[in-house]
Amino acid sequence: MKPLRLLALLQVALLLAAAPALAAGITVHSGGLALVERQYGAPLTCTLVPAADTYVRGDQTGTSFGGATSLLVGNSSASTRRSLLHFDLAGCFPAIPPDAIIHTATVRLTSASLLNVGPRTYGLRRATAGWTESTTWFSQPSVQGTLSARATIGLTTVVGTPIDWPVGPDVQAFVSSRTTDFGWQLADTRRASRRVALGKHQLRVARGRLRPTPADRRLRSMITLPRLLFVLALALWVVAFRPASLGGPAGYVVVAGESMQPTLTNGTLVLTMTSAVYATGDVIAFRVVNASGSAPLVIHRIVGGSAEAGFRTRGDNMPLADPWLVRPEQILGRQAAALAEGGPLVALLRAPIVLASLAAGLATYLVLGWRPRRSADPQAVAQAPA
């Protein structure tokens, strides 16, 4: 259905306890609030235009409509529209005393467009939080749970038809300061569809009533906390701890020998990381071509030299420096961490039966969503004499 376009008005009649009779007459017009006060049977009419009015739309959640010339209200399969109205009762002259007894109060809105479906019931609810004309769907105020008033629009409603909502108890509470005056929300009382977005709280209810599709179930089963943690851990490994042989910055070296004692003992697992700059004091892993033409991996400390001339290295447990100079392109990385006795663990992980078990466990996790078991990359570990 098309949304109902409205121009607003509120009329209030009061019984005053004060002795002087009040006399005022202000013409009621669209977009206004009219108050009628009576003392001892003498009526007083006060008309107020809205201090603020706007509407919000479920299909344009970030847009404000405070500058619109009319208000939209209604539910449809495409969108939900709600209006907000606030009148400043202090604008009446003379002022309404706090001990006045409200006789009647009526919000009147004039239809500004035709309806093509009906009848529909529109309800006023008292707002329980502040708002402005820049309010959007996401920032709309909370409202009381019960309706303050309702009005039914029939099939014969035409442009210019006045529609009234009695709100005497609300105005009485505003005047006596029992309730803060935040105005009202006007909304269609019937939902067009359970799939229509009706606000943050109602979305949870609507979603719970809908039967999930098979695709929803599959997606929900795929996105689990263990899988998310596994993906994050895998991403961290790829970025920070991927071996240099796979294009990463890390290296995994098992110390073999005693030349680096007591810093690094035989069987220690060393994590190395590539660096743009190496300096004296760094423990580095590097390859040196020997007389047989092979290039064993060595882990020693830089004791001198430079990147241009080559670095001089020496084992912490050796009296003399190494007989070679190490060029930057020979260096796999410098020590970032070390795990004593980590070598046997690496040897265990490299065992075929263990590799097969880890592969089977990972495949089972990917299929059934079990928690992954993290392990070092055995293929990236090399023996380095010290």
Short mmCIF file of C-alpha atoms in Angstrom, two decimals:
data_model
loop_
_atom_site.label_atom_id
_atom_site.label_comp_id
_atom_site.label_asym_id
_atom_site.label_seq_id
_atom_site.Cartn_x
_atom_site.Cartn_y
_atom_site.Cartn_z
CA MET A 1 0.00 0.00 0.00
CA LYS A 2 1.03 3.62 -0.42
CA PRO A 3 2.17 5.43 2.73
CA LEU A 4 -0.31 7.79 4.34
CA ARG A 5 0.74 11.42 3.92
CA LEU A 6 -0.37 13.58 6.85
CA LEU A 7 -0.36 17.16 8.10
CA ALA A 8 -0.52 17.33 11.91
CA LEU A 9 -2.60 19.12 14.60
CA LEU A 10 -3.21 18.62 18.36
CA GLN A 11 -6.19 20.03 20.33
CA VAL A 12 -6.34 20.04 24.13
CA ALA A 13 -9.12 21.15 26.52
CA LEU A 14 -8.30 21.80 30.19
CA LEU A 15 -10.03 22.61 33.48
CA LEU A 16 -8.00 25.22 35.36
CA ALA A 17 -7.89 25.48 39.13
CA ALA A 18 -6.81 29.13 38.98
CA ALA A 19 -9.47 31.76 39.66
CA PRO A 20 -9.05 34.15 36.72
CA ALA A 21 -10.81 33.17 33.55
CA LEU A 22 -8.60 32.87 30.49
CA ALA A 23 -9.69 33.73 26.98
CA ALA A 24 -7.79 32.88 23.83
CA GLY A 25 -8.64 31.76 20.36
CA ILE A 26 -6.19 30.54 17.79
CA THR A 27 -7.21 28.99 14.51
CA VAL A 28 -6.26 25.34 14.15
CA HIS A 29 -4.30 24.59 10.99
CA SER A 30 -2.45 21.69 9.48
CA GLY A 31 0.82 20.78 11.13
CA GLY A 32 -0.29 22.34 14.43
CA LEU A 33 -1.19 21.58 18.00
CA ALA A 34 -4.40 23.09 19.44
CA LEU A 35 -5.07 23.32 23.18
CA VAL A 36 -8.45 24.12 24.64
CA GLU A 37 -8.44 25.19 28.29
CA ARG A 38 -11.55 25.59 30.43
CA GLN A 39 -12.01 27.12 33.87
CA TYR A 40 -15.36 26.57 35.47
CA GLY A 41 -16.84 25.77 32.08
CA ALA A 42 -15.18 28.69 30.25
CA PRO A 43 -13.21 27.28 27.28
CA LEU A 44 -9.76 28.39 26.23
CA THR A 45 -8.20 27.37 22.94
CA CYS A 46 -4.45 27.37 22.29
CA THR A 47 -3.07 26.26 18.94
CA LEU A 48 0.56 25.24 18.61
CA VAL A 49 2.48 24.26 15.53
CA PRO A 50 4.90 21.35 15.98
CA ALA A 51 8.20 22.28 17.54
CA ALA A 52 9.66 19.36 15.59
CA ASP A 53 8.32 16.75 13.18
CA THR A 54 9.90 14.25 10.84
CA TYR A 55 9.57 10.69 9.65
CA VAL A 56 11.95 7.75 9.21
CA ARG A 57 12.05 5.04 6.54
CA GLY A 58 13.20 1.46 6.84
CA ASP A 59 14.50 1.45 3.27
CA GLN A 60 16.52 4.67 3.73
CA THR A 61 17.99 4.04 7.17
CA GLY A 62 20.58 6.81 7.08
CA THR A 63 18.39 9.60 5.68
CA SER A 64 16.54 12.25 7.71
CA PHE A 65 13.33 13.86 6.49
CA GLY A 66 12.96 16.82 8.85
CA GLY A 67 12.59 19.20 5.92
CA ALA A 68 9.66 17.34 4.34
CA THR A 69 6.36 19.20 3.92
CA SER A 70 4.26 16.21 5.02
CA LEU A 71 4.64 13.11 7.15
CA LEU A 72 4.65 9.53 5.86
CA VAL A 73 3.22 6.60 7.80
CA GLY A 74 2.66 3.01 6.72
CA ASN A 75 3.98 -0.50 6.22
CA SER A 76 4.48 -2.20 2.88
CA SER A 77 6.54 -5.02 1.47
CA ALA A 78 9.07 -2.41 0.30
CA SER A 79 9.46 -0.27 3.42
CA THR A 80 8.21 0.83 6.83
CA ARG A 81 7.60 4.52 7.56
CA ARG A 82 7.04 6.09 10.98
CA SER A 83 6.45 9.73 11.91
CA LEU A 84 7.59 11.68 14.96
CA LEU A 85 5.75 14.71 16.40
CA HIS A 86 6.59 17.04 19.26
CA PHE A 87 4.74 20.15 20.44
CA ASP A 88 6.11 22.68 22.92
CA LEU A 89 3.32 23.19 25.48
CA ALA A 90 5.19 26.18 26.86
CA GLY A 91 4.21 28.02 23.70
CA CYS A 92 0.64 28.54 24.97
CA PHE A 93 -0.16 32.02 26.28
CA PRO A 94 -0.88 32.40 29.03
CA ALA A 95 1.10 29.44 30.27
CA ILE A 96 -0.73 26.29 31.35
CA PRO A 97 -0.30 25.92 35.13
CA PRO A 98 1.02 22.57 36.41
CA ASP A 99 -2.17 21.98 38.46
CA ALA A 100 -4.46 22.29 35.43
CA ILE A 101 -6.75 19.32 34.80
CA ILE A 102 -6.68 18.19 31.19
CA HIS A 103 -10.23 17.70 29.95
CA THR A 104 -9.46 16.60 26.39
CA ALA A 105 -6.40 16.51 24.16
CA THR A 106 -6.54 15.47 20.54
CA VAL A 107 -3.84 15.12 17.92
CA ARG A 108 -5.36 15.92 14.55
CA LEU A 109 -3.67 15.08 11.28
CA THR A 110 -5.02 15.85 7.85
CA SER A 111 -4.54 13.29 5.08
CA ALA A 112 -2.44 14.67 2.25
CA SER A 113 -2.63 11.70 -0.13
CA LEU A 114 -5.15 9.01 -1.08
CA LEU A 115 -4.97 5.45 0.19
CA ASN A 116 -5.32 2.58 -2.23
CA VAL A 117 -5.68 -0.11 0.45
CA GLY A 118 -7.62 -0.12 3.71
CA PRO A 119 -8.79 -0.04 6.29
CA ARG A 120 -5.62 0.42 8.33
CA THR A 121 -5.12 1.39 11.96
CA TYR A 122 -2.48 3.92 12.91
CA GLY A 123 -1.33 4.24 16.52
CA LEU A 124 0.33 6.97 18.57
CA ARG A 125 2.94 5.93 21.12
CA ARG A 126 4.61 8.30 23.53
CA ALA A 127 8.34 8.69 22.81
CA THR A 128 10.54 7.90 25.81
CA ALA A 129 13.76 9.51 24.55
CA GLY A 130 14.76 12.72 22.85
CA TRP A 131 15.07 13.18 19.09
CA THR A 132 15.52 15.94 16.51
CA GLU A 133 14.43 16.57 12.94
CA SER A 134 17.75 15.05 11.82
CA THR A 135 16.77 11.70 13.36
CA THR A 136 17.11 8.71 11.03
CA TRP A 137 15.80 5.15 11.14
CA PHE A 138 18.86 4.02 13.07
CA SER A 139 18.64 6.86 15.64
CA GLN A 140 14.86 6.95 16.15
CA PRO A 141 13.83 7.16 19.83
CA SER A 142 12.40 4.34 21.91
CA VAL A 143 8.64 4.47 22.59
CA GLN A 144 6.27 3.16 25.23
CA GLY A 145 4.98 -0.33 24.74
CA THR A 146 1.26 0.52 24.83
CA LEU A 147 -0.59 2.76 22.42
CA SER A 148 -1.63 6.20 23.62
CA ALA A 149 -4.33 6.35 20.94
CA ARG A 150 -5.32 4.77 17.65
CA ALA A 151 -7.34 5.79 14.60
CA THR A 152 -8.61 3.68 11.72
CA ILE A 153 -8.43 4.96 8.17
CA GLY A 154 -11.16 3.56 5.89
CA LEU A 155 -11.39 2.86 2.19
CA THR A 156 -13.25 6.13 1.60
CA THR A 157 -10.57 8.40 3.09
CA VAL A 158 -9.84 11.31 0.76
CA VAL A 159 -7.37 14.14 0.69
CA GLY A 160 -8.10 16.72 3.38
CA THR A 161 -9.84 14.30 5.77
CA PRO A 162 -9.05 15.18 9.41
CA ILE A 163 -8.02 12.21 11.57
CA ASP A 164 -8.04 12.50 15.39
CA TRP A 165 -6.08 10.70 18.12
CA PRO A 166 -7.13 11.44 21.76
CA VAL A 167 -4.03 11.92 23.94
CA GLY A 168 -5.47 13.53 27.09
CA PRO A 169 -3.61 11.30 29.61
CA ASP A 170 -0.28 11.97 27.92
CA VAL A 171 -0.75 15.75 27.93
CA GLN A 172 -1.91 15.62 31.56
CA ALA A 173 1.34 13.81 32.42
CA PHE A 174 3.37 16.37 30.44
CA VAL A 175 1.71 19.35 32.14
CA SER A 176 2.08 17.95 35.67
CA SER A 177 5.71 16.98 34.93
CA ARG A 178 5.08 13.33 35.75
CA THR A 179 6.51 12.40 32.36
CA THR A 180 9.07 14.16 30.18
CA ASP A 181 7.53 15.45 27.00
CA PHE A 182 9.36 13.85 24.07
CA GLY A 183 6.28 13.89 21.82
CA TRP A 184 4.85 10.89 19.97
CA GLN A 185 5.59 8.33 17.33
CA LEU A 186 2.88 7.57 14.75
CA ALA A 187 3.06 4.17 13.07
CA ASP A 188 0.98 1.57 11.27
CA THR A 189 -0.12 -1.03 13.84
CA ARG A 190 -0.09 -3.89 11.33
CA ARG A 191 3.05 -5.41 9.90
CA ALA A 192 3.01 -5.84 6.17
CA SER A 193 5.38 -8.82 6.25
CA ARG A 194 7.55 -10.66 8.71
CA ARG A 195 10.45 -9.95 6.38
CA VAL A 196 10.08 -6.15 6.59
CA ALA A 197 12.82 -4.51 8.70
CA LEU A 198 11.06 -2.97 11.71
CA GLY A 199 13.92 -1.78 13.84
CA LYS A 200 16.78 -3.35 15.80
CA HIS A 201 14.66 -5.02 18.50
CA GLN A 202 11.96 -6.28 16.13
CA LEU A 203 14.51 -7.64 13.69
CA ARG A 204 15.55 -10.23 16.26
CA VAL A 205 11.94 -11.38 16.66
CA ALA A 206 11.31 -11.51 12.91
CA ARG A 207 14.48 -13.45 12.24
CA GLY A 208 13.59 -16.03 14.88
CA ARG A 209 10.24 -16.69 13.21
CA LEU A 210 11.65 -17.29 9.73
CA ARG A 211 12.60 -20.83 8.72
CA PRO A 212 16.26 -20.82 7.60
CA THR A 213 16.91 -22.01 4.07
CA PRO A 214 19.39 -24.84 3.33
CA ALA A 215 21.87 -22.23 2.11
CA ASP A 216 21.50 -20.36 5.43
CA ARG A 217 22.17 -23.57 7.34
CA ARG A 218 25.26 -24.35 5.28
CA LEU A 219 26.65 -20.85 5.72
CA ARG A 220 25.91 -20.90 9.46
CA SER A 221 27.64 -24.29 9.84
CA MET A 222 30.70 -23.03 7.98
CA ILE A 223 31.20 -19.89 10.08
CA THR A 224 32.17 -21.27 13.51
CA LEU A 225 34.53 -19.96 16.16
CA PRO A 226 37.08 -22.80 15.75
CA ARG A 227 37.18 -22.27 12.01
CA LEU A 228 37.51 -18.53 12.41
CA LEU A 229 40.42 -18.98 14.84
CA PHE A 230 42.03 -21.45 12.47
CA VAL A 231 41.76 -19.00 9.55
CA LEU A 232 43.23 -16.19 11.68
CA ALA A 233 46.10 -18.43 12.82
CA LEU A 234 46.75 -19.51 9.24
CA ALA A 235 46.78 -15.89 8.07
CA LEU A 236 49.25 -14.99 10.86
CA TRP A 237 51.49 -17.89 9.86
CA VAL A 238 51.40 -16.91 6.19
CA VAL A 239 52.25 -13.28 6.93
CA ALA A 240 54.75 -13.60 9.79
CA PHE A 241 56.00 -17.19 10.10
CA ARG A 242 55.94 -18.62 6.57
CA PRO A 243 59.31 -20.27 5.79
CA ALA A 244 61.72 -18.54 3.43
CA SER A 245 61.52 -21.59 1.15
CA LEU A 246 57.84 -20.67 0.59
CA GLY A 247 58.57 -16.98 0.09
CA GLY A 248 58.09 -16.04 3.74
CA PRO A 249 60.33 -14.23 6.24
CA ALA A 250 60.92 -17.10 8.69
CA GLY A 251 63.42 -19.92 9.01
CA TYR A 252 63.48 -22.89 11.38
CA VAL A 253 66.97 -24.13 12.30
CA VAL A 254 67.99 -27.01 14.61
CA VAL A 255 71.43 -26.47 16.19
CA ALA A 256 73.85 -29.38 15.71
CA GLY A 257 77.15 -28.95 17.55
CA GLU A 258 78.67 -27.08 20.47
CA SER A 259 80.23 -24.02 18.85
CA MET A 260 77.43 -21.71 20.08
CA GLN A 261 77.32 -22.93 23.69
CA PRO A 262 76.17 -21.75 26.15
CA THR A 263 73.92 -19.48 24.07
CA LEU A 264 72.55 -22.26 21.87
CA THR A 265 72.99 -25.89 22.89
CA ASN A 266 72.87 -28.97 20.72
CA GLY A 267 69.28 -29.75 19.66
CA THR A 268 67.92 -26.19 20.17
CA LEU A 269 65.26 -25.07 17.67
CA VAL A 270 65.94 -21.50 16.48
CA LEU A 271 63.40 -19.27 14.74
CA THR A 272 65.10 -16.81 12.39
CA MET A 273 63.56 -13.82 10.62
CA THR A 274 64.89 -12.01 7.58
CA SER A 275 66.01 -8.42 8.04
CA ALA A 276 67.02 -5.56 5.81
CA VAL A 277 69.96 -4.72 8.10
CA TYR A 278 72.31 -6.96 10.07
CA ALA A 279 74.78 -5.71 12.68
CA THR A 280 77.53 -6.85 14.99
CA GLY A 281 76.12 -9.01 17.77
CA ASP A 282 73.34 -10.58 15.69
CA VAL A 283 73.12 -14.38 15.68
CA ILE A 284 72.51 -15.31 12.05
CA ALA A 285 71.86 -18.44 10.03
CA PHE A 286 73.71 -18.54 6.72
CA ARG A 287 75.04 -20.90 4.06
CA VAL A 288 78.73 -21.25 3.17
CA VAL A 289 79.99 -23.20 0.15
CA ASN A 290 82.70 -25.64 1.27
CA ALA A 291 85.43 -27.42 -0.68
CA SER A 292 83.08 -30.22 -1.72
CA GLY A 293 80.71 -27.71 -3.32
CA SER A 294 77.89 -28.18 -0.83
CA ALA A 295 76.42 -25.29 1.16
CA PRO A 296 75.72 -26.36 4.75
CA LEU A 297 73.64 -24.16 7.02
CA VAL A 298 75.64 -22.51 9.83
CA ILE A 299 74.40 -20.45 12.79
CA HIS A 300 77.04 -18.12 14.31
CA ARG A 301 77.29 -14.59 15.67
CA ILE A 302 78.43 -11.50 13.68
CA VAL A 303 81.60 -10.13 15.30
CA GLY A 304 82.64 -7.60 12.68
CA GLY A 305 82.69 -6.54 9.06
CA SER A 306 79.96 -4.87 7.05
CA ALA A 307 77.34 -5.59 4.42
CA GLU A 308 79.59 -4.16 1.71
CA ALA A 309 82.81 -5.99 2.66
CA GLY A 310 81.16 -9.06 4.18
CA PHE A 311 80.40 -9.98 7.79
CA ARG A 312 82.94 -11.72 10.02
CA THR A 313 81.32 -14.45 12.15
CA ARG A 314 82.37 -16.64 15.10
CA GLY A 315 80.79 -19.22 17.35
CA ASP A 316 80.32 -18.07 20.96
CA ASN A 317 82.28 -21.16 22.09
CA MET A 318 85.11 -20.73 19.53
CA PRO A 319 88.38 -18.83 20.20
CA LEU A 320 88.84 -17.64 16.61
CA ALA A 321 86.62 -16.09 13.98
CA ASP A 322 85.45 -18.11 11.01
CA PRO A 323 87.78 -18.12 7.97
CA TRP A 324 85.08 -16.76 5.63
CA LEU A 325 83.21 -13.53 5.06
CA VAL A 326 79.42 -13.75 4.84
CA ARG A 327 77.60 -11.70 2.23
CA PRO A 328 74.02 -10.46 2.94
CA GLU A 329 72.60 -12.69 0.18
CA GLN A 330 73.95 -15.76 2.03
CA ILE A 331 72.03 -14.96 5.22
CA LEU A 332 68.70 -16.71 5.87
CA GLY A 333 67.86 -14.50 8.87
CA ARG A 334 68.81 -13.58 12.40
CA GLN A 335 67.70 -15.25 15.60
CA ALA A 336 64.24 -14.16 16.79
CA ALA A 337 63.48 -16.94 19.28
CA ALA A 338 64.91 -20.24 20.49
CA LEU A 339 63.41 -23.37 22.01
CA ALA A 340 65.80 -25.61 23.92
CA GLU A 341 65.43 -29.29 23.04
CA GLY A 342 63.12 -28.36 20.19
CA GLY A 343 65.08 -30.48 17.73
CA PRO A 344 63.60 -33.84 18.84
CA LEU A 345 60.12 -32.36 18.44
CA VAL A 346 60.94 -31.36 14.88
CA ALA A 347 62.29 -34.82 14.16
CA LEU A 348 59.06 -36.31 15.50
CA LEU A 349 56.95 -34.01 13.32
CA ARG A 350 58.94 -35.03 10.27
CA ALA A 351 58.15 -38.70 10.81
CA PRO A 352 55.87 -40.02 8.01
CA ILE A 353 53.27 -41.44 10.39
CA VAL A 354 53.00 -38.12 12.21
CA LEU A 355 52.72 -36.16 8.97
CA ALA A 356 49.99 -38.52 7.77
CA SER A 357 48.12 -38.16 11.08
CA LEU A 358 48.28 -34.37 10.95
CA ALA A 359 47.05 -34.34 7.35
CA ALA A 360 44.17 -36.65 8.24
CA GLY A 361 43.25 -34.53 11.27
CA LEU A 362 43.25 -31.33 9.18
CA ALA A 363 41.08 -32.94 6.53
CA THR A 364 38.65 -34.15 9.20
CA TYR A 365 38.47 -30.67 10.68
CA LEU A 366 37.76 -29.05 7.33
CA VAL A 367 34.92 -31.49 6.75
CA LEU A 368 33.41 -31.73 10.23
CA GLY A 369 34.50 -28.45 11.81
CA TRP A 370 36.74 -29.97 14.45
CA ARG A 371 39.35 -27.79 16.11
CA PRO A 372 42.62 -27.74 14.19
CA ARG A 373 45.92 -28.87 15.64
CA ARG A 374 48.68 -26.43 14.90
CA SER A 375 52.16 -27.71 14.12
CA ALA A 376 55.46 -26.48 12.80
CA ASP A 377 56.31 -26.96 9.15
CA PRO A 378 58.73 -29.95 9.20
CA GLN A 379 59.81 -29.38 5.62
CA ALA A 380 61.15 -25.93 6.49
CA VAL A 381 63.57 -27.18 9.18
CA ALA A 382 67.22 -27.75 8.37
CA GLN A 383 70.15 -29.07 10.39
CA ALA A 384 72.80 -26.42 11.03
CA PRO A 385 76.21 -27.28 12.44
CA ALA A 386 77.35 -24.90 15.11
#
